[in-house]
Tab-separated table of C-alpha atoms and ligand atoms in Angstrom:
chain	number	residue	atom	x	y	z
A	254	MET	CA	30.865	1.259	30.248
A	255	SER	CA	31.870	-0.622	27.120
A	256	THR	CA	29.792	-0.633	23.816
A	257	LYS	CA	28.911	-4.301	24.606
A	258	GLU	CA	27.625	-3.470	28.088
A	259	MET	CA	25.696	-0.455	26.350
A	260	TYR	CA	23.881	-2.911	24.254
A	261	ARG	CA	23.290	-5.246	27.050
A	262	SER	CA	21.676	-2.360	28.917
A	263	LEU	CA	19.436	-1.989	25.928
A	264	GLY	CA	18.463	-5.691	26.243
A	265	ILE	CA	20.549	-7.177	23.588
A	266	ARG	CA	22.315	-10.299	24.773
A	267	GLU	CA	26.101	-10.764	24.111
A	268	GLU	CA	25.796	-13.477	21.518
A	269	ILE	CA	23.684	-11.378	19.187
A	270	TYR	CA	26.074	-8.546	19.642
A	271	GLU	CA	28.937	-10.707	18.959
A	272	LEU	CA	27.084	-12.227	15.890
A	273	GLY	CA	26.691	-8.401	14.603
A	274	GLU	CA	30.370	-7.804	15.162
A	275	LYS	CA	31.344	-10.769	13.101
A	276	VAL	CA	29.055	-9.927	10.236
A	277	LEU	CA	30.193	-6.351	10.303
A	278	LEU	CA	33.936	-7.254	10.104
A	279	GLU	CA	33.294	-9.021	6.739
A	280	LEU	CA	31.209	-6.123	5.542
A	281	LYS	CA	33.906	-3.570	5.834
A	282	PRO	CA	35.274	-3.459	2.169
A	283	ARG	CA	31.746	-3.299	1.036
A	284	PHE	CA	30.816	-0.290	3.492
A	285	GLU	CA	34.011	1.395	2.151
A	286	LYS	CA	32.446	1.465	-1.482
A	287	ILE	CA	29.182	2.660	-0.286
A	288	ASP	CA	31.161	5.663	1.466
A	289	GLU	CA	32.731	6.316	-1.813
A	290	THR	CA	29.468	6.564	-3.665
A	291	ALA	CA	28.345	9.082	-0.842
A	292	GLU	CA	31.374	11.067	-1.090
A	293	TYR	CA	30.702	11.294	-4.993
A	294	ASN	CA	27.227	12.066	-4.713
A	295	GLN	CA	27.928	14.723	-1.574
A	296	LEU	CA	30.319	16.309	-4.025
A	297	LYS	CA	27.651	16.441	-6.778
A	298	ILE	CA	25.268	18.038	-4.399
A	299	ILE	CA	27.460	20.851	-2.988
A	300	ASN	CA	28.664	21.501	-6.329
A	301	ALA	CA	25.100	22.332	-7.363
A	302	PHE	CA	24.495	24.338	-4.274
A	303	HIS	CA	27.712	26.476	-5.385
A	304	LYS	CA	26.752	26.590	-9.037
A	305	GLU	CA	23.168	28.040	-8.130
A	306	ARG	CA	24.456	30.302	-5.579
A	307	VAL	CA	22.346	29.047	-2.564
A	308	SER	CA	22.218	31.999	-0.130
A	309	GLU	CA	20.887	32.613	3.363
A	310	ALA	CA	17.978	34.400	1.303
A	311	CYS	CA	17.022	31.071	-0.168
A	312	LEU	CA	16.172	29.779	3.320
A	313	TYR	CA	13.356	32.434	4.092
A	314	GLY	CA	10.498	31.378	1.776
A	315	THR	CA	7.384	33.335	0.891
A	316	LYS	CA	3.572	33.262	1.944
A	317	GLY	CA	0.381	33.780	-0.103
A	318	TYR	CA	0.836	33.272	-3.769
A	319	GLY	CA	4.434	32.754	-3.584
A	320	TYR	CA	5.521	34.947	-6.602
A	321	ASN	CA	9.388	35.205	-6.939
A	322	ASP	CA	10.095	32.846	-4.218
A	323	LEU	CA	13.968	32.804	-4.504
A	324	GLY	CA	14.469	29.794	-2.340
A	325	ARG	CA	11.845	27.719	-4.127
A	326	ASP	CA	13.076	28.581	-7.611
A	327	THR	CA	16.828	28.164	-6.687
A	328	LEU	CA	16.104	24.734	-5.111
A	329	GLU	CA	14.412	23.628	-8.238
A	330	ARG	CA	17.441	24.616	-10.203
A	331	VAL	CA	19.784	22.542	-7.741
A	332	TYR	CA	17.727	19.613	-8.172
A	333	ALA	CA	17.847	20.079	-11.962
A	334	ASP	CA	21.505	20.141	-11.597
A	335	VAL	CA	21.845	17.217	-9.307
A	336	PHE	CA	19.580	14.922	-11.540
A	337	LYS	CA	21.180	16.622	-14.989
A	338	THR	CA	17.783	17.600	-16.198
A	339	GLU	CA	16.578	20.779	-18.000
A	340	ASP	CA	14.141	21.766	-15.226
A	341	ALA	CA	12.522	20.496	-11.997
A	342	LEU	CA	9.397	20.811	-9.874
A	343	VAL	CA	10.074	20.417	-6.082
A	344	ARG	CA	7.326	21.236	-3.775
A	345	PRO	CA	5.681	20.863	-0.524
A	346	GLN	CA	2.234	21.045	-2.440
A	347	ILE	CA	3.189	17.518	-3.877
A	348	THR	CA	1.977	15.492	-0.814
A	349	CYS	CA	3.839	12.208	-1.518
A	350	GLY	CA	5.405	9.801	-3.973
A	351	THR	CA	2.013	8.644	-5.479
A	352	HIS	CA	0.983	12.178	-5.868
A	353	ALA	CA	4.229	13.057	-7.694
A	354	LEU	CA	3.863	9.977	-10.076
A	355	ALA	CA	0.190	10.609	-10.639
A	356	LEU	CA	0.713	14.313	-11.458
A	357	ALA	CA	3.731	13.415	-13.928
A	358	LEU	CA	1.335	10.933	-15.584
A	359	MET	CA	-1.733	12.873	-15.639
A	360	SER	CA	0.017	16.171	-16.957
A	361	ASN	CA	1.926	14.457	-19.802
A	362	LEU	CA	-0.881	12.253	-21.061
A	363	ARG	CA	-4.134	13.481	-22.864
A	364	PRO	CA	-7.283	11.462	-23.720
A	365	GLY	CA	-6.747	8.787	-26.281
A	366	ASP	CA	-3.034	8.413	-25.319
A	367	GLU	CA	-1.854	5.014	-23.904
A	368	LEU	CA	0.614	4.396	-20.928
A	369	LEU	CA	2.930	1.445	-21.085
A	370	SER	CA	4.592	0.079	-18.011
A	371	ALA	CA	7.788	-1.618	-19.215
A	372	ALA	CA	8.635	-3.220	-15.938
A	373	GLY	CA	5.500	-5.164	-15.253
A	374	LYS	CA	3.126	-4.342	-12.527
A	375	PRO	CA	3.662	-0.843	-11.012
A	376	TYR	CA	3.540	0.034	-7.424
A	377	ASP	CA	0.388	-0.720	-5.363
A	378	THR	CA	-0.784	2.745	-5.086
A	379	LEU	CA	-0.277	3.441	-9.078
A	380	GLU	CA	-3.042	0.764	-9.783
A	381	GLU	CA	-5.656	3.217	-8.660
A	382	VAL	CA	-3.937	6.120	-10.417
A	383	ILE	CA	-4.044	4.365	-13.738
A	384	GLY	CA	-7.284	2.572	-13.249
A	385	ILE	CA	-5.985	-1.000	-13.052
A	386	ARG	CA	-8.243	-0.989	-9.893
A	387	GLU	CA	-11.289	1.166	-10.594
A	388	SER	CA	-10.854	4.483	-8.964
A	389	ARG	CA	-12.523	7.945	-9.246
A	390	GLY	CA	-10.324	10.348	-11.321
A	391	SER	CA	-8.020	7.497	-12.725
A	392	LEU	CA	-6.289	7.851	-16.036
A	393	LYS	CA	-8.654	5.391	-17.379
A	394	GLU	CA	-11.752	7.706	-16.500
A	395	TYR	CA	-10.172	10.211	-18.682
A	396	GLY	CA	-9.625	7.880	-21.644
A	397	ILE	CA	-6.154	7.105	-21.130
A	398	SER	CA	-5.590	3.450	-21.790
A	399	TYR	CA	-2.922	1.114	-20.080
A	400	ALA	CA	-0.632	-1.660	-21.442
A	401	GLN	CA	2.003	-3.722	-19.562
A	402	ALA	CA	4.906	-5.606	-20.626
A	403	ASP	CA	5.722	-8.075	-17.816
A	404	LEU	CA	8.999	-9.029	-16.904
A	405	LYS	CA	10.755	-12.193	-17.801
A	406	SER	CA	10.848	-15.023	-15.217
A	407	ASP	CA	14.450	-13.865	-14.111
A	408	GLY	CA	13.113	-10.349	-13.488
A	409	SER	CA	14.785	-8.689	-16.407
A	410	PHE	CA	13.212	-6.636	-19.099
A	411	ASP	CA	11.441	-8.481	-21.790
A	412	PHE	CA	12.368	-6.541	-24.659
A	413	ASP	CA	10.240	-8.665	-27.225
A	414	SER	CA	7.135	-8.035	-25.140
A	415	ILE	CA	7.958	-4.188	-24.845
A	416	ARG	CA	8.402	-3.797	-28.726
A	417	GLU	CA	5.075	-5.644	-28.997
A	418	LYS	CA	3.248	-3.340	-26.789
A	419	ILE	CA	4.331	-0.098	-28.166
A	420	ASN	CA	1.864	1.105	-30.607
A	421	GLU	CA	0.875	4.467	-32.379
A	422	ARG	CA	-1.088	5.568	-29.303
A	423	THR	CA	1.863	4.772	-26.761
A	424	LYS	CA	2.713	8.462	-25.486
A	425	LEU	CA	4.505	7.573	-22.196
A	426	VAL	CA	6.492	4.610	-21.019
A	427	THR	CA	7.002	4.125	-17.163
A	428	ILE	CA	9.952	2.041	-15.644
A	429	GLN	CA	9.914	1.419	-11.805
A	430	ARG	CA	13.526	1.493	-10.470
A	431	SER	CA	12.999	-0.299	-7.234
A	432	LYS	CA	11.100	-3.362	-6.731
A	433	GLY	CA	9.111	-1.591	-3.880
A	434	TYR	CA	7.221	-4.420	-2.059
A	435	GLN	CA	7.362	-6.869	-5.008
A	436	THR	CA	9.621	-10.053	-4.930
A	437	ARG	CA	11.439	-9.049	-8.268
A	438	ARG	CA	14.875	-7.538	-8.248
A	439	SER	CA	15.550	-3.756	-8.443
A	440	PHE	CA	16.871	-2.369	-11.699
A	441	GLY	CA	20.225	-0.523	-11.620
A	442	VAL	CA	20.718	2.417	-13.640
A	443	ARG	CA	22.568	0.698	-16.295
A	444	ASP	CA	19.721	-1.842	-16.859
A	445	ILE	CA	17.273	1.058	-17.043
A	446	ALA	CA	19.721	2.872	-19.471
A	447	GLU	CA	19.571	-0.112	-21.700
A	448	ALA	CA	15.911	-0.137	-21.666
A	449	ILE	CA	15.553	3.629	-22.388
A	450	GLY	CA	17.897	2.979	-25.418
A	451	PHE	CA	15.746	-0.026	-26.515
A	452	ILE	CA	12.594	1.929	-26.346
A	453	ARG	CA	13.820	5.061	-28.076
A	454	SER	CA	15.064	2.785	-30.695
A	455	ILE	CA	11.492	1.733	-31.596
A	456	LYS	CA	9.624	5.191	-30.790
A	457	PRO	CA	12.058	7.920	-30.593
A	458	GLU	CA	9.507	10.600	-29.503
A	459	VAL	CA	7.773	8.630	-26.648
A	460	LYS	CA	8.121	9.992	-23.246
A	461	ILE	CA	9.934	7.842	-20.671
A	462	MET	CA	9.167	8.313	-16.897
A	463	ILE	CA	11.298	6.626	-14.155
A	464	ASP	CA	9.661	5.926	-10.830
A	465	ASN	CA	12.724	6.779	-8.796
A	466	CYS	CA	11.487	6.062	-5.376
A	467	TYR	CA	14.268	4.589	-2.919
A	468	GLY	CA	16.700	4.539	-5.631
A	469	GLU	CA	18.265	8.241	-5.397
A	470	PHE	CA	21.941	8.370	-4.703
A	471	VAL	CA	22.443	4.657	-4.260
A	472	GLU	CA	24.425	4.871	-7.279
A	473	ARG	CA	26.530	7.578	-8.802
A	474	GLU	CA	24.201	8.196	-11.563
A	475	GLU	CA	20.627	8.759	-12.070
A	476	PRO	CA	18.384	7.420	-14.854
A	477	SER	CA	18.030	10.986	-16.023
A	478	GLU	CA	21.361	10.844	-17.130
A	479	TYR	CA	20.486	8.316	-19.805
A	480	GLY	CA	17.664	9.870	-21.626
A	481	ALA	CA	14.562	9.647	-19.379
A	482	ASP	CA	12.414	12.457	-19.629
A	483	MET	CA	11.252	12.555	-16.095
A	484	VAL	CA	12.618	11.119	-12.874
A	485	VAL	CA	9.972	11.160	-10.008
A	486	GLY	CA	10.090	10.548	-6.293
A	487	SER	CA	9.173	11.320	-2.743
A	488	LEU	CA	11.060	13.768	-0.487
A	489	ILE	CA	10.181	11.477	2.658
A	490	LYS	CA	12.373	8.874	1.141
A	491	ASN	CA	16.030	9.320	-0.006
A	492	PRO	CA	16.348	12.931	-1.390
A	493	GLY	CA	14.504	14.488	1.835
A	494	GLY	CA	17.577	13.180	3.856
A	495	GLY	CA	15.078	12.422	6.851
A	496	LEU	CA	14.663	16.257	7.381
A	497	ALA	CA	11.929	16.925	4.780
A	498	PRO	CA	8.630	16.871	6.185
A	499	ILE	CA	6.489	16.248	2.986
A	500	GLY	CA	6.759	16.769	-0.609
A	501	GLY	CA	7.758	15.156	-3.853
A	502	TYR	CA	10.012	16.102	-7.006
A	503	ILE	CA	9.750	15.662	-10.790
A	504	CYS	CA	13.024	16.362	-12.655
A	505	GLY	CA	13.010	16.122	-16.229
A	506	THR	CA	12.823	18.134	-19.616
A	507	LYS	CA	11.404	21.596	-19.665
A	508	GLU	CA	8.119	20.551	-21.572
A	509	CYS	CA	7.381	17.591	-19.079
A	510	VAL	CA	8.305	19.756	-15.890
A	511	GLU	CA	5.988	22.641	-17.418
A	512	ASN	CA	3.211	20.237	-17.920
A	513	ALA	CA	3.260	18.877	-14.475
A	514	ALA	CA	3.244	22.468	-13.042
A	515	TYR	CA	0.392	23.560	-15.048
A	516	ARG	CA	-1.449	20.619	-13.608
A	517	LEU	CA	-0.244	21.188	-9.967
A	518	THR	CA	-1.269	24.683	-9.850
A	519	SER	CA	-3.253	25.915	-12.791
A	520	PRO	CA	-3.036	26.360	-16.579
A	521	GLY	CA	-1.372	29.799	-16.977
A	522	LEU	CA	0.034	29.805	-13.670
A	523	GLY	CA	2.370	26.950	-13.541
A	524	LYS	CA	5.535	27.189	-11.593
A	525	GLU	CA	4.998	30.800	-10.861
A	526	VAL	CA	2.986	30.353	-7.746
A	527	GLY	CA	3.037	28.008	-4.796
A	528	ALA	CA	4.454	29.389	-1.694
A	529	SER	CA	7.103	27.637	-0.005
A	530	LEU	CA	6.211	28.645	3.420
A	531	GLY	CA	8.842	27.849	5.939
A	532	ILE	CA	9.966	24.560	4.675
A	533	LEU	CA	12.914	25.584	2.407
A	534	PRO	CA	15.646	25.064	5.156
A	535	GLU	CA	14.576	21.258	5.560
A	536	PHE	CA	14.525	20.798	1.980
A	537	TYR	CA	17.851	22.357	1.198
A	538	GLN	CA	19.430	20.509	4.447
A	539	GLY	CA	17.743	17.217	3.665
A	540	LEU	CA	19.135	17.290	0.162
A	541	PHE	CA	22.447	18.187	1.460
A	542	LEU	CA	22.465	15.144	3.835
A	543	SER	CA	20.826	12.786	1.553
A	544	PRO	CA	23.929	11.023	0.118
A	545	VAL	CA	25.200	10.069	3.632
A	546	ILE	CA	21.783	9.333	5.084
A	547	THR	CA	21.070	6.835	1.889
A	548	ALA	CA	24.457	5.267	2.609
A	549	ALA	CA	23.539	4.508	6.325
A	550	ALA	CA	20.129	3.203	5.062
A	551	LEU	CA	22.069	1.132	2.351
A	552	LYS	CA	24.465	-0.352	5.033
A	553	GLY	CA	21.666	-1.107	7.334
A	554	ALA	CA	19.839	-3.195	4.595
A	555	ILE	CA	22.919	-5.114	3.839
A	556	PHE	CA	23.716	-5.701	7.479
A	557	ALA	CA	20.163	-7.101	7.915
A	558	ALA	CA	20.490	-9.344	4.940
A	559	ASN	CA	23.715	-10.884	6.188
A	560	ILE	CA	22.542	-11.348	9.634
A	561	TYR	CA	19.226	-12.900	8.806
A	562	GLU	CA	21.011	-14.993	6.030
A	563	ARG	CA	23.150	-16.507	8.688
A	564	LEU	CA	20.219	-17.325	10.903
A	565	GLY	CA	18.850	-19.196	7.918
A	566	PHE	CA	16.139	-17.200	6.616
A	567	ASP	CA	15.426	-16.227	2.928
A	568	VAL	CA	16.620	-12.677	2.096
A	569	LEU	CA	16.039	-10.413	-1.028
A	570	PRO	CA	18.569	-9.217	-2.102
A	571	ASP	CA	20.843	-11.763	-0.780
A	572	GLY	CA	23.744	-10.808	1.460
A	573	LYS	CA	26.285	-10.511	-1.501
A	574	GLU	CA	24.628	-8.827	-4.288
A	575	GLU	CA	24.848	-5.422	-5.653
A	576	ARG	CA	22.139	-2.846	-4.365
A	577	HIS	CA	20.064	-0.680	-6.409
A	578	ASP	CA	17.863	0.667	-3.649
A	579	ILE	CA	17.506	0.562	0.213
A	580	ILE	CA	14.762	-2.012	0.757
A	581	GLN	CA	15.329	-5.326	2.374
A	582	ALA	CA	13.076	-8.237	2.445
A	583	VAL	CA	13.352	-11.009	4.725
A	584	THR	CA	11.023	-13.914	4.706
A	585	PHE	CA	9.999	-15.773	7.696
A	586	ASN	CA	7.174	-18.205	6.776
A	587	LYS	CA	5.538	-17.739	10.198
A	588	ALA	CA	3.228	-14.830	11.342
A	589	GLU	CA	4.709	-14.780	14.864
A	590	ALA	CA	8.247	-14.254	13.403
A	591	LEU	CA	7.044	-11.363	11.364
A	592	ILE	CA	5.385	-9.777	14.255
A	593	SER	CA	8.271	-10.125	16.484
A	594	PHE	CA	10.564	-8.505	13.828
A	595	CYS	CA	8.553	-5.667	13.602
A	596	ARG	CA	8.280	-5.279	17.454
A	597	GLY	CA	11.950	-5.415	17.775
A	598	ILE	CA	12.347	-2.744	15.100
A	599	GLN	CA	9.718	-0.578	16.821
A	600	ALA	CA	11.120	-0.956	20.355
A	601	ALA	CA	14.465	0.495	18.969
A	602	ALA	CA	12.725	3.547	17.542
A	603	PRO	CA	13.432	6.931	18.749
A	604	VAL	CA	9.851	7.865	19.049
A	605	ASP	CA	7.089	5.777	20.329
A	606	SER	CA	9.616	2.936	21.266
A	607	PHE	CA	7.249	1.791	24.038
A	608	VAL	CA	4.314	1.125	21.517
A	609	THR	CA	3.528	-2.382	20.494
A	610	PRO	CA	2.562	-2.553	16.727
A	611	GLU	CA	-0.244	-4.899	16.114
A	612	PRO	CA	-1.413	-6.073	12.457
A	613	TRP	CA	-4.446	-4.145	11.229
A	614	ASP	CA	-6.581	-3.927	8.092
A	615	MET	CA	-4.843	-1.171	6.139
A	616	PRO	CA	-6.974	0.256	3.174
A	617	GLY	CA	-5.766	-0.985	-0.082
A	618	TYR	CA	-4.445	-4.313	1.281
A	619	ASP	CA	-6.216	-7.803	1.047
A	620	SER	CA	-4.756	-8.804	4.307
A	621	LYS	CA	-3.736	-7.524	7.660
A	622	VAL	CA	-0.545	-5.406	7.556
A	623	ILE	CA	1.906	-5.123	10.607
A	624	MET	CA	3.986	-2.060	10.711
A	625	ALA	CA	6.964	-0.692	12.818
A	626	ALA	CA	7.586	3.057	12.406
A	627	GLY	CA	8.627	5.234	15.370
A	628	ASN	CA	9.509	8.142	13.175
A	629	PHE	CA	10.197	11.896	13.613
A	630	VAL	CA	8.329	12.273	10.106
A	631	SER	CA	5.014	10.309	10.186
A	632	GLY	CA	5.407	7.351	7.387
A	633	SER	CA	8.867	8.478	6.523
A	634	SER	CA	10.587	5.559	5.157
A	635	ILE	CA	14.019	6.739	5.065
A	636	GLU	CA	13.797	6.524	8.606
A	637	LEU	CA	14.124	2.967	10.373
A	638	SER	CA	10.701	1.229	9.444
A	639	ALA	CA	9.502	-2.222	8.532
A	640	ASP	CA	6.248	-3.500	7.321
A	641	GLY	CA	4.673	-6.801	6.129
A	642	PRO	CA	1.416	-8.309	5.104
A	643	LEU	CA	0.074	-11.099	7.583
A	644	LYS	CA	-0.110	-13.813	4.596
A	645	PRO	CA	2.334	-16.515	3.425
A	646	PRO	CA	5.176	-16.220	3.009
A	647	TYR	CA	5.214	-13.604	5.876
A	648	SER	CA	7.873	-11.372	4.427
A	649	VAL	CA	8.942	-8.359	5.952
A	650	TYR	CA	10.132	-5.130	4.017
A	651	PHE	CA	12.530	-3.252	5.947
A	652	GLN	CA	14.190	-0.001	4.966
A	653	GLY	CA	15.721	3.277	6.240
A	654	GLY	CA	17.596	4.390	9.251
A	655	LEU	CA	19.172	7.976	9.653
A	656	THR	CA	22.466	6.658	10.980
A	657	PHE	CA	24.085	3.240	10.848
A	658	PRO	CA	24.551	2.815	14.376
A	659	HIS	CA	20.676	3.163	14.840
A	660	VAL	CA	19.852	0.608	12.028
A	661	LYS	CA	22.440	-1.699	13.563
A	662	TYR	CA	20.709	-1.577	17.048
A	663	GLY	CA	17.481	-1.992	15.423
A	664	ILE	CA	18.371	-5.059	13.618
A	665	LEU	CA	20.053	-6.528	16.552
A	666	ASN	CA	17.010	-5.944	18.591
A	667	SER	CA	14.719	-7.562	16.058
A	668	VAL	CA	16.935	-10.614	16.283
A	669	GLU	CA	16.440	-10.481	20.204
A	670	TYR	CA	12.823	-10.193	19.949
A	671	LEU	CA	12.580	-13.067	17.309
A	672	MET	CA	14.398	-15.170	19.741
A	673	ARG	CA	12.657	-14.145	22.831
A	674	GLU	CA	9.085	-13.646	21.611
A	675	SER	CA	8.242	-15.963	18.639
A	676	GLY	CA	9.415	-19.261	19.932
A	677	GLN	CA	11.622	-19.489	16.823
A	678	SER	CA	14.557	-21.417	17.756
A	679	ILE	CA	17.727	-19.885	16.296
A	680	THR	CA	21.236	-21.264	16.561
A	681	LEU	CA	23.781	-18.678	16.471
A	682	PRO	CA	26.622	-19.501	14.034
A	683	ASP	CA	30.020	-19.940	15.927
B	720	PLP	C1	7.070	4.585	-2.046
B	720	PLP	C2	6.915	4.353	-3.437
B	720	PLP	C3	5.960	5.033	-4.069
B	720	PLP	C4	4.848	5.953	-3.591
B	720	PLP	O1	5.220	6.764	-2.692
B	720	PLP	P1	4.507	7.399	-1.494
B	720	PLP	O2	5.108	8.479	-0.914
B	720	PLP	O3	4.225	6.194	-0.400
B	720	PLP	O4	2.990	7.636	-2.013
B	720	PLP	C5	6.001	4.866	-5.413
B	720	PLP	N1	6.592	3.825	-6.137
B	720	PLP	C6	7.663	3.288	-5.477
B	720	PLP	C7	8.529	2.310	-6.115
B	720	PLP	C8	7.793	3.547	-4.033
B	720	PLP	O5	8.711	2.858	-3.348
């Protein structure tokens, strides 16, 4: 059977397959660049494994208090090497990205301090952490205030506003690298480096934290190489390589990481406790695979952008521009089309492919949300996944994919569903 016939047997009509081939041909040079970045980052990671002498004994893990957990402590040194920081906290006890970010903030701020977001509105879930939306246990409840320097209308940093908002109480400045589920652009490491330099020129001693979610290994460098005190992220995104079943990381200065460790466990105990249980093989192997997994997701996002651009939809980033994270937005302007897209992605999943996603009232959102996620790890967004709020302009946010062939099939299937189900008329370009 030919590959085309394989697609046919999976329900992808020939014109859609041909469209995919055509788009792919043009993307070849770009994909080569992505492979070069993956190669560079793979070497960076293997170098850290060698330097820290990762051994079979590192894969065993501990129970109970977890004193002298060789594998855990070595993994944290590997992360510190990879992100070029003094120290790192990488734990299964950090439950998700929001938890890692909340931990970094709560442990490095004290009552009376002010937090400044230099990149406008932060990720949705942080609104409750900060207290922008009232919430129990927020920074606000502990007497930590918040200021925000909005981005300029072109999405770039507003340096005048940042200067204006930094005051004698400003203790920590946060910058979100990825757009997350906003319509702004994501920042490149170079953009962030410039912002860090500017902030330091105004207040040298202020702590700078980068929300690094979805950005890891997309470029050759990380923001921690340009003077950020902390880079923070989730292990069920890029650096977990699809294998980590839980976890978050904080890489940064010794002081910042220690503060976080004392908050995660307890004053006096810090990094010394926290059994790794049986989880270390997945953490090590996931990090090891992460550069090529991230490359697959990145290629998938670019493929999706180019396919949907040709079909006449608005896409962000567009098909040509440089990438700084793995998220792709497509705007449908029609609820039915958004739903069909998600159903096509779900039907291509390795797990629960037979399930039909329905829009539902998700906590924390002001409209119904539809999600496609047939994942090995629940909620993992380094795996092929998509979601979108059921409100104008009916945009879907699509990300992940552990292998490029799988993302390719997922995207072609989404086009198939769109044509078949939504009544959307699509003319395939010749
Ligand atoms: C995913 C994400 C978070 C939160 O991570 P969760 O694991 O979903 O809690 C925070 N910031 C950004 C930019 C993200 O993409």
